[in-house]
PDB file of N, CA and C in Angstrom:
ATOM      1  N   MET A   9      -5.890  12.715  28.424  1.00 76.00           N
ATOM      2  CA  MET A   9      -6.334  12.370  27.083  1.00 76.00           C
ATOM      3  C   MET A   9      -5.409  11.287  26.518  1.00 76.00           C
ATOM      4  N   ALA A  10      -5.991  10.257  25.954  1.00 82.00           N
ATOM      5  CA  ALA A  10      -5.225   9.150  25.404  1.00 82.00           C
ATOM      6  C   ALA A  10      -4.466   9.581  24.149  1.00 82.00           C
ATOM      7  N   GLN A  11      -3.293   9.013  23.988  1.00 93.00           N
ATOM      8  CA  GLN A  11      -2.492   9.304  22.806  1.00 93.00           C
ATOM      9  C   GLN A  11      -3.030   8.538  21.606  1.00 93.00           C
ATOM     10  N   ARG A  12      -3.057   9.190  20.475  1.00 96.00           N
ATOM     11  CA  ARG A  12      -3.505   8.569  19.234  1.00 96.00           C
ATOM     12  C   ARG A  12      -2.305   8.405  18.303  1.00 96.00           C
ATOM     13  N   TYR A  13      -2.359   7.346  17.500  1.00 98.00           N
ATOM     14  CA  TYR A  13      -1.280   7.058  16.562  1.00 98.00           C
ATOM     15  C   TYR A  13      -1.845   6.974  15.154  1.00 98.00           C
ATOM     16  N   THR A  14      -1.162   7.624  14.229  1.00 97.00           N
ATOM     17  CA  THR A  14      -1.471   7.487  12.814  1.00 97.00           C
ATOM     18  C   THR A  14      -0.211   6.940  12.153  1.00 97.00           C
ATOM     19  N   ILE A  15      -0.323   5.743  11.620  1.00 97.00           N
ATOM     20  CA  ILE A  15       0.805   5.091  10.967  1.00 97.00           C
ATOM     21  C   ILE A  15       0.544   5.097   9.471  1.00 97.00           C
ATOM     22  N   THR A  16       1.528   5.537   8.718  1.00 95.00           N
ATOM     23  CA  THR A  16       1.401   5.564   7.266  1.00 95.00           C
ATOM     24  C   THR A  16       2.500   4.707   6.645  1.00 95.00           C
ATOM     25  N   ALA A  17       2.281   4.299   5.430  1.00 92.00           N
ATOM     26  CA  ALA A  17       3.285   3.553   4.677  1.00 92.00           C
ATOM     27  C   ALA A  17       3.477   4.241   3.337  1.00 92.00           C
ATOM     28  N   ALA A  18       4.628   4.038   2.747  1.00 87.00           N
ATOM     29  CA  ALA A  18       4.930   4.643   1.447  1.00 87.00           C
ATOM     30  C   ALA A  18       3.851   4.274   0.429  1.00 87.00           C
ATOM     31  N   LEU A  19       3.617   5.181  -0.467  1.00 85.00           N
ATOM     32  CA  LEU A  19       2.603   4.945  -1.494  1.00 85.00           C
ATOM     33  C   LEU A  19       3.137   4.005  -2.563  1.00 85.00           C
ATOM     34  N   PRO A  20       2.426   2.907  -2.825  1.00 85.00           N
ATOM     35  CA  PRO A  20       2.871   2.052  -3.925  1.00 85.00           C
ATOM     36  C   PRO A  20       2.641   2.774  -5.259  1.00 85.00           C
ATOM     37  N   TYR A  21       3.604   2.660  -6.135  1.00 81.00           N
ATOM     38  CA  TYR A  21       3.507   3.289  -7.443  1.00 81.00           C
ATOM     39  C   TYR A  21       2.801   2.322  -8.372  1.00 81.00           C
ATOM     40  N   THR A  22       1.661   2.701  -8.906  1.00 83.00           N
ATOM     41  CA  THR A  22       0.779   1.763  -9.615  1.00 83.00           C
ATOM     42  C   THR A  22       1.150   1.557 -11.079  1.00 83.00           C
ATOM     43  N   ASN A  23       2.424   1.251 -11.317  1.00 83.00           N
ATOM     44  CA  ASN A  23       2.806   0.863 -12.675  1.00 83.00           C
ATOM     45  C   ASN A  23       3.476  -0.508 -12.670  1.00 83.00           C
ATOM     46  N   GLY A  24       3.341  -1.220 -11.566  1.00 86.00           N
ATOM     47  CA  GLY A  24       3.893  -2.558 -11.453  1.00 86.00           C
ATOM     48  C   GLY A  24       3.459  -3.185 -10.144  1.00 86.00           C
ATOM     49  N   PRO A  25       3.657  -4.509 -10.021  1.00 88.00           N
ATOM     50  CA  PRO A  25       3.233  -5.194  -8.790  1.00 88.00           C
ATOM     51  C   PRO A  25       4.160  -4.895  -7.618  1.00 88.00           C
ATOM     52  N   ILE A  26       3.661  -5.155  -6.428  1.00 88.00           N
ATOM     53  CA  ILE A  26       4.475  -5.081  -5.214  1.00 88.00           C
ATOM     54  C   ILE A  26       5.460  -6.249  -5.263  1.00 88.00           C
ATOM     55  N   HIS A  27       6.701  -6.013  -4.856  1.00 89.00           N
ATOM     56  CA  HIS A  27       7.655  -7.117  -4.788  1.00 89.00           C
ATOM     57  C   HIS A  27       8.136  -7.284  -3.347  1.00 89.00           C
ATOM     58  N   ILE A  28       8.903  -8.314  -3.103  1.00 90.00           N
ATOM     59  CA  ILE A  28       9.313  -8.659  -1.737  1.00 90.00           C
ATOM     60  C   ILE A  28      10.086  -7.518  -1.075  1.00 90.00           C
ATOM     61  N   GLY A  29      10.829  -6.758  -1.840  1.00 90.00           N
ATOM     62  CA  GLY A  29      11.546  -5.610  -1.283  1.00 90.00           C
ATOM     63  C   GLY A  29      10.602  -4.561  -0.717  1.00 90.00           C
ATOM     64  N   HIS A  30       9.509  -4.308  -1.435  1.00 89.00           N
ATOM     65  CA  HIS A  30       8.503  -3.371  -0.928  1.00 89.00           C
ATOM     66  C   HIS A  30       7.919  -3.896   0.382  1.00 89.00           C
ATOM     67  N   LEU A  31       7.534  -5.171   0.365  1.00 91.00           N
ATOM     68  CA  LEU A  31       6.914  -5.764   1.556  1.00 91.00           C
ATOM     69  C   LEU A  31       7.862  -5.742   2.740  1.00 91.00           C
ATOM     70  N   ALA A  32       9.087  -6.216   2.532  1.00 92.00           N
ATOM     71  CA  ALA A  32      10.051  -6.329   3.629  1.00 92.00           C
ATOM     72  C   ALA A  32      10.528  -4.974   4.126  1.00 92.00           C
ATOM     73  N   GLY A  33      10.648  -4.017   3.233  1.00 92.00           N
ATOM     74  CA  GLY A  33      11.200  -2.723   3.612  1.00 92.00           C
ATOM     75  C   GLY A  33      10.205  -1.706   4.122  1.00 92.00           C
ATOM     76  N   VAL A  34       8.940  -1.868   3.754  1.00 92.00           N
ATOM     77  CA  VAL A  34       7.955  -0.837   4.090  1.00 92.00           C
ATOM     78  C   VAL A  34       6.728  -1.391   4.805  1.00 92.00           C
ATOM     79  N   TYR A  35       6.028  -2.298   4.149  1.00 95.00           N
ATOM     80  CA  TYR A  35       4.689  -2.661   4.608  1.00 95.00           C
ATOM     81  C   TYR A  35       4.673  -3.634   5.784  1.00 95.00           C
ATOM     82  N   ILE A  36       5.511  -4.639   5.777  1.00 95.00           N
ATOM     83  CA  ILE A  36       5.517  -5.587   6.892  1.00 95.00           C
ATOM     84  C   ILE A  36       5.986  -4.924   8.190  1.00 95.00           C
ATOM     85  N   PRO A  37       7.078  -4.128   8.183  1.00 96.00           N
ATOM     86  CA  PRO A  37       7.460  -3.461   9.429  1.00 96.00           C
ATOM     87  C   PRO A  37       6.362  -2.540   9.978  1.00 96.00           C
ATOM     88  N   ALA A  38       5.719  -1.792   9.103  1.00 96.00           N
ATOM     89  CA  ALA A  38       4.643  -0.904   9.555  1.00 96.00           C
ATOM     90  C   ALA A  38       3.472  -1.715  10.101  1.00 96.00           C
ATOM     91  N   ASP A  39       3.130  -2.813   9.420  1.00 97.00           N
ATOM     92  CA  ASP A  39       2.039  -3.670   9.865  1.00 97.00           C
ATOM     93  C   ASP A  39       2.352  -4.277  11.241  1.00 97.00           C
ATOM     94  N   ILE A  40       3.584  -4.711  11.440  1.00 97.00           N
ATOM     95  CA  ILE A  40       3.982  -5.272  12.748  1.00 97.00           C
ATOM     96  C   ILE A  40       3.828  -4.225  13.839  1.00 97.00           C
ATOM     97  N   PHE A  41       4.264  -2.990  13.562  1.00 98.00           N
ATOM     98  CA  PHE A  41       4.158  -1.935  14.562  1.00 98.00           C
ATOM     99  C   PHE A  41       2.698  -1.636  14.892  1.00 98.00           C
ATOM    100  N   VAL A  42       1.847  -1.596  13.870  1.00 98.00           N
ATOM    101  CA  VAL A  42       0.416  -1.355  14.091  1.00 98.00           C
ATOM    102  C   VAL A  42      -0.191  -2.471  14.926  1.00 98.00           C
ATOM    103  N   ARG A  43       0.149  -3.712  14.622  1.00 98.00           N
ATOM    104  CA  ARG A  43      -0.373  -4.842  15.402  1.00 98.00           C
ATOM    105  C   ARG A  43       0.088  -4.767  16.853  1.00 98.00           C
ATOM    106  N   TYR A  44       1.340  -4.381  17.049  1.00 98.00           N
ATOM    107  CA  TYR A  44       1.872  -4.216  18.408  1.00 98.00           C
ATOM    108  C   TYR A  44       1.068  -3.162  19.165  1.00 98.00           C
ATOM    109  N   LEU A  45       0.860  -2.014  18.544  1.00 98.00           N
ATOM    110  CA  LEU A  45       0.099  -0.946  19.202  1.00 98.00           C
ATOM    111  C   LEU A  45      -1.317  -1.401  19.537  1.00 98.00           C
ATOM    112  N   ARG A  46      -1.938  -2.129  18.632  1.00 97.00           N
ATOM    113  CA  ARG A  46      -3.302  -2.611  18.882  1.00 97.00           C
ATOM    114  C   ARG A  46      -3.329  -3.618  20.026  1.00 97.00           C
ATOM    115  N   LEU A  47      -2.316  -4.478  20.099  1.00 97.00           N
ATOM    116  CA  LEU A  47      -2.233  -5.421  21.225  1.00 97.00           C
ATOM    117  C   LEU A  47      -2.095  -4.690  22.558  1.00 97.00           C
ATOM    118  N   LYS A  48      -1.458  -3.523  22.507  1.00 97.00           N
ATOM    119  CA  LYS A  48      -1.295  -2.695  23.713  1.00 97.00           C
ATOM    120  C   LYS A  48      -2.519  -1.802  23.956  1.00 97.00           C
ATOM    121  N   LYS A  49      -3.582  -2.042  23.169  1.00 96.00           N
ATOM    122  CA  LYS A  49      -4.855  -1.310  23.305  1.00 96.00           C
ATOM    123  C   LYS A  49      -4.711   0.187  23.004  1.00 96.00           C
ATOM    124  N   LYS A  50      -3.819   0.519  22.091  1.00 97.00           N
ATOM    125  CA  LYS A  50      -3.626   1.914  21.693  1.00 97.00           C
ATOM    126  C   LYS A  50      -4.614   2.284  20.591  1.00 97.00           C
ATOM    127  N   ASP A  51      -4.924   3.564  20.516  1.00 97.00           N
ATOM    128  CA  ASP A  51      -5.797   4.099  19.478  1.00 97.00           C
ATOM    129  C   ASP A  51      -4.931   4.357  18.247  1.00 97.00           C
ATOM    130  N   VAL A  52      -5.051   3.511  17.233  1.00 98.00           N
ATOM    131  CA  VAL A  52      -4.159   3.581  16.077  1.00 98.00           C
ATOM    132  C   VAL A  52      -4.942   3.451  14.774  1.00 98.00           C
ATOM    133  N   VAL A  53      -4.481   4.174  13.776  1.00 98.00           N
ATOM    134  CA  VAL A  53      -5.032   4.103  12.427  1.00 98.00           C
ATOM    135  C   VAL A  53      -3.858   3.843  11.483  1.00 98.00           C
ATOM    136  N   PHE A  54      -4.015   2.870  10.593  1.00 97.00           N
ATOM    137  CA  PHE A  54      -2.984   2.508   9.612  1.00 97.00           C
ATOM    138  C   PHE A  54      -3.513   2.875   8.238  1.00 97.00           C
ATOM    139  N   ILE A  55      -2.875   3.823   7.583  1.00 95.00           N
ATOM    140  CA  ILE A  55      -3.371   4.304   6.295  1.00 95.00           C
ATOM    141  C   ILE A  55      -2.298   4.218   5.208  1.00 95.00           C
ATOM    142  N   CYS A  56      -2.786   4.167   3.994  1.00 91.00           N
ATOM    143  CA  CYS A  56      -1.918   4.153   2.822  1.00 91.00           C
ATOM    144  C   CYS A  56      -2.758   4.629   1.642  1.00 91.00           C
ATOM    145  N   GLY A  57      -2.121   4.917   0.568  1.00 86.00           N
ATOM    146  CA  GLY A  57      -2.797   5.303  -0.662  1.00 86.00           C
ATOM    147  C   GLY A  57      -2.019   4.733  -1.817  1.00 86.00           C
ATOM    148  N   SER A  58      -2.080   5.351  -2.943  1.00 83.00           N
ATOM    149  CA  SER A  58      -1.252   4.929  -4.066  1.00 83.00           C
ATOM    150  C   SER A  58      -0.847   6.150  -4.876  1.00 83.00           C
ATOM    151  N   ASP A  59       0.288   6.056  -5.516  1.00 82.00           N
ATOM    152  CA  ASP A  59       0.774   7.131  -6.372  1.00 82.00           C
ATOM    153  C   ASP A  59       0.341   6.801  -7.796  1.00 82.00           C
ATOM    154  N   GLU A  60      -0.622   7.534  -8.283  1.00 83.00           N
ATOM    155  CA  GLU A  60      -1.207   7.240  -9.590  1.00 83.00           C
ATOM    156  C   GLU A  60      -0.863   8.287 -10.643  1.00 83.00           C
ATOM    157  N   HIS A  61       0.216   9.009 -10.415  1.00 81.00           N
ATOM    158  CA  HIS A  61       0.606  10.050 -11.359  1.00 81.00           C
ATOM    159  C   HIS A  61       2.069   9.859 -11.736  1.00 81.00           C
ATOM    160  N   GLY A  62       2.426  10.306 -12.885  1.00 83.00           N
ATOM    161  CA  GLY A  62       3.830  10.284 -13.241  1.00 83.00           C
ATOM    162  C   GLY A  62       4.095   9.808 -14.650  1.00 83.00           C
ATOM    163  N   VAL A  63       5.293  10.099 -15.065  1.00 90.00           N
ATOM    164  CA  VAL A  63       5.730   9.787 -16.418  1.00 90.00           C
ATOM    165  C   VAL A  63       5.806   8.282 -16.645  1.00 90.00           C
ATOM    166  N   ALA A  64       6.250   7.517 -15.633  1.00 88.00           N
ATOM    167  CA  ALA A  64       6.404   6.065 -15.805  1.00 88.00           C
ATOM    168  C   ALA A  64       5.084   5.399 -16.183  1.00 88.00           C
ATOM    169  N   ILE A  65       4.008   5.839 -15.581  1.00 91.00           N
ATOM    170  CA  ILE A  65       2.692   5.273 -15.909  1.00 91.00           C
ATOM    171  C   ILE A  65       2.297   5.648 -17.340  1.00 91.00           C
ATOM    172  N   ALA A  66       2.508   6.891 -17.703  1.00 92.00           N
ATOM    173  CA  ALA A  66       2.168   7.342 -19.061  1.00 92.00           C
ATOM    174  C   ALA A  66       2.979   6.594 -20.112  1.00 92.00           C
ATOM    175  N   ILE A  67       4.262   6.378 -19.850  1.00 93.00           N
ATOM    176  CA  ILE A  67       5.114   5.656 -20.795  1.00 93.00           C
ATOM    177  C   ILE A  67       4.675   4.200 -20.915  1.00 93.00           C
ATOM    178  N   LYS A  68       4.408   3.557 -19.772  1.00 92.00           N
ATOM    179  CA  LYS A  68       3.956   2.164 -19.794  1.00 92.00           C
ATOM    180  C   LYS A  68       2.644   2.050 -20.560  1.00 92.00           C
ATOM    181  N   ALA A  69       1.723   2.978 -20.338  1.00 93.00           N
ATOM    182  CA  ALA A  69       0.436   2.961 -21.033  1.00 93.00           C
ATOM    183  C   ALA A  69       0.635   3.092 -22.541  1.00 93.00           C
ATOM    184  N   GLU A  70       1.499   3.995 -22.930  1.00 95.00           N
ATOM    185  CA  GLU A  70       1.748   4.185 -24.361  1.00 95.00           C
ATOM    186  C   GLU A  70       2.362   2.937 -24.990  1.00 95.00           C
ATOM    187  N   LYS A  71       3.329   2.328 -24.313  1.00 95.00           N
ATOM    188  CA  LYS A  71       3.973   1.110 -24.822  1.00 95.00           C
ATOM    189  C   LYS A  71       2.989  -0.042 -24.973  1.00 95.00           C
ATOM    190  N   GLU A  72       2.016  -0.117 -24.051  1.00 95.00           N
ATOM    191  CA  GLU A  72       1.059  -1.221 -24.068  1.00 95.00           C
ATOM    192  C   GLU A  72      -0.222  -0.884 -24.829  1.00 95.00           C
ATOM    193  N   GLY A  73      -0.312   0.323 -25.376  1.00 97.00           N
ATOM    194  CA  GLY A  73      -1.496   0.724 -26.125  1.00 97.00           C
ATOM    195  C   GLY A  73      -2.724   0.859 -25.235  1.00 97.00           C
ATOM    196  N   LYS A  74      -2.506   1.289 -24.004  1.00 96.00           N
ATOM    197  CA  LYS A  74      -3.601   1.443 -23.043  1.00 96.00           C
ATOM    198  C   LYS A  74      -3.627   2.876 -22.527  1.00 96.00           C
ATOM    199  N   THR A  75      -4.670   3.192 -21.787  1.00 95.00           N
ATOM    200  CA  THR A  75      -4.724   4.491 -21.129  1.00 95.00           C
ATOM    201  C   THR A  75      -4.010   4.389 -19.781  1.00 95.00           C
ATOM    202  N   PRO A  76      -3.542   5.513 -19.256  1.00 93.00           N
ATOM    203  CA  PRO A  76      -2.955   5.469 -17.912  1.00 93.00           C
ATOM    204  C   PRO A  76      -3.926   4.893 -16.873  1.00 93.00           C
ATOM    205  N   LYS A  77      -5.210   5.207 -16.990  1.00 94.00           N
ATOM    206  CA  LYS A  77      -6.190   4.664 -16.044  1.00 94.00           C
ATOM    207  C   LYS A  77      -6.264   3.144 -16.119  1.00 94.00           C
ATOM    208  N   GLN A  78      -6.166   2.582 -17.317  1.00 95.00           N
ATOM    209  CA  GLN A  78      -6.184   1.123 -17.448  1.00 95.00           C
ATOM    210  C   GLN A  78      -4.973   0.499 -16.747  1.00 95.00           C
ATOM    211  N   ILE A  79      -3.814   1.112 -16.887  1.00 93.00           N
ATOM    212  CA  ILE A  79      -2.601   0.622 -16.209  1.00 93.00           C
ATOM    213  C   ILE A  79      -2.790   0.709 -14.699  1.00 93.00           C
ATOM    214  N   ILE A  80      -3.260   1.853 -14.228  1.00 92.00           N
ATOM    215  CA  ILE A  80      -3.470   2.065 -12.786  1.00 92.00           C
ATOM    216  C   ILE A  80      -4.467   1.054 -12.239  1.00 92.00           C
ATOM    217  N   ASP A  81      -5.588   0.896 -12.902  1.00 93.00           N
ATOM    218  CA  ASP A  81      -6.618  -0.033 -12.415  1.00 93.00           C
ATOM    219  C   ASP A  81      -6.099  -1.470 -12.373  1.00 93.00           C
ATOM    220  N   HIS A  82      -5.336  -1.861 -13.381  1.00 93.00           N
ATOM    221  CA  HIS A  82      -4.785  -3.215 -13.442  1.00 93.00           C
ATOM    222  C   HIS A  82      -3.848  -3.466 -12.256  1.00 93.00           C
ATOM    223  N   TYR A  83      -2.899  -2.586 -12.041  1.00 91.00           N
ATOM    224  CA  TYR A  83      -1.928  -2.799 -10.969  1.00 91.00           C
ATOM    225  C   TYR A  83      -2.505  -2.528  -9.585  1.00 91.00           C
ATOM    226  N   ASP A  84      -3.472  -1.647  -9.496  1.00 91.00           N
ATOM    227  CA  ASP A  84      -4.124  -1.416  -8.207  1.00 91.00           C
ATOM    228  C   ASP A  84      -4.745  -2.710  -7.689  1.00 91.00           C
ATOM    229  N   LEU A  85      -5.403  -3.440  -8.554  1.00 92.00           N
ATOM    230  CA  LEU A  85      -6.014  -4.719  -8.169  1.00 92.00           C
ATOM    231  C   LEU A  85      -4.945  -5.718  -7.714  1.00 92.00           C
ATOM    232  N   ILE A  86      -3.862  -5.812  -8.459  1.00 93.00           N
ATOM    233  CA  ILE A  86      -2.773  -6.726  -8.101  1.00 93.00           C
ATOM    234  C   ILE A  86      -2.160  -6.338  -6.752  1.00 93.00           C
ATOM    235  N   ILE A  87      -1.941  -5.050  -6.546  1.00 92.00           N
ATOM    236  CA  ILE A  87      -1.349  -4.570  -5.289  1.00 92.00           C
ATOM    237  C   ILE A  87      -2.287  -4.863  -4.117  1.00 92.00           C
ATOM    238  N   ARG A  88      -3.573  -4.582  -4.286  1.00 92.00           N
ATOM    239  CA  ARG A  88      -4.541  -4.862  -3.216  1.00 92.00           C
ATOM    240  C   ARG A  88      -4.574  -6.353  -2.872  1.00 92.00           C
ATOM    241  N   GLU A  89      -4.548  -7.203  -3.895  1.00 94.00           N
ATOM    242  CA  GLU A  89      -4.552  -8.650  -3.664  1.00 94.00           C
ATOM    243  C   GLU A  89      -3.279  -9.096  -2.948  1.00 94.00           C
ATOM    244  N   SER A  90      -2.154  -8.492  -3.274  1.00 93.00           N
ATOM    245  CA  SER A  90      -0.896  -8.821  -2.599  1.00 93.00           C
ATOM    246  C   SER A  90      -0.977  -8.493  -1.119  1.00 93.00           C
ATOM    247  N   PHE A  91      -1.488  -7.312  -0.789  1.00 94.00           N
ATOM    248  CA  PHE A  91      -1.642  -6.945   0.618  1.00 94.00           C
ATOM    249  C   PHE A  91      -2.552  -7.937   1.336  1.00 94.00           C
ATOM    250  N   GLU A  92      -3.657  -8.282   0.687  1.00 94.00           N
ATOM    251  CA  GLU A  92      -4.607  -9.216   1.290  1.00 94.00           C
ATOM    252  C   GLU A  92      -3.953 -10.578   1.545  1.00 94.00           C
ATOM    253  N   LYS A  93      -3.198 -11.077   0.587  1.00 94.00           N
ATOM    254  CA  LYS A  93      -2.538 -12.374   0.731  1.00 94.00           C
ATOM    255  C   LYS A  93      -1.517 -12.372   1.870  1.00 94.00           C
ATOM    256  N   PHE A  94      -0.902 -11.234   2.131  1.00 93.00           N
ATOM    257  CA  PHE A  94       0.067 -11.136   3.215  1.00 93.00           C
ATOM    258  C   PHE A  94      -0.574 -10.722   4.540  1.00 93.00           C
ATOM    259  N   GLY A  95      -1.896 -10.574   4.532  1.00 95.00           N
ATOM    260  CA  GLY A  95      -2.602 -10.245   5.762  1.00 95.00           C
ATOM    261  C   GLY A  95      -2.423  -8.809   6.221  1.00 95.00           C
ATOM    262  N   ILE A  96      -2.067  -7.934   5.291  1.00 95.00           N
ATOM    263  CA  ILE A  96      -1.871  -6.524   5.609  1.00 95.00           C
ATOM    264  C   ILE A  96      -3.152  -5.786   5.244  1.00 95.00           C
ATOM    265  N   SER A  97      -3.699  -5.065   6.203  1.00 93.00           N
ATOM    266  CA  SER A  97      -4.921  -4.304   5.921  1.00 93.00           C
ATOM    267  C   SER A  97      -4.762  -2.882   6.441  1.00 93.00           C
ATOM    268  N   PHE A  98      -5.396  -1.987   5.758  1.00 95.00           N
ATOM    269  CA  PHE A  98      -5.348  -0.564   6.106  1.00 95.00           C
ATOM    270  C   PHE A  98      -6.719  -0.109   6.561  1.00 95.00           C
ATOM    271  N   ASP A  99      -6.719   0.913   7.399  1.00 93.00           N
ATOM    272  CA  ASP A  99      -7.968   1.472   7.870  1.00 93.00           C
ATOM    273  C   ASP A  99      -8.524   2.469   6.870  1.00 93.00           C
TER     274      ASP A  99
END
């Protein structure tokens, strides 16, 4: 039976944009490993999600006069676009 790989990356916290530290420390290394496995014809899945709960989001929403969902939706779009611009995609 062939070995299967599930690669995960840390959940981006949706109260701000992704910065170079996030990319360099988490997402690019994981993406490189996934690409390597795929080149070796391995069965691999690369997954991620987002952390949409917490006090930081609630505080930011209150300061900006928005709902937590509005903050999450705003930064989720920015984070997704950042991944796309860097050529990082998840299954």
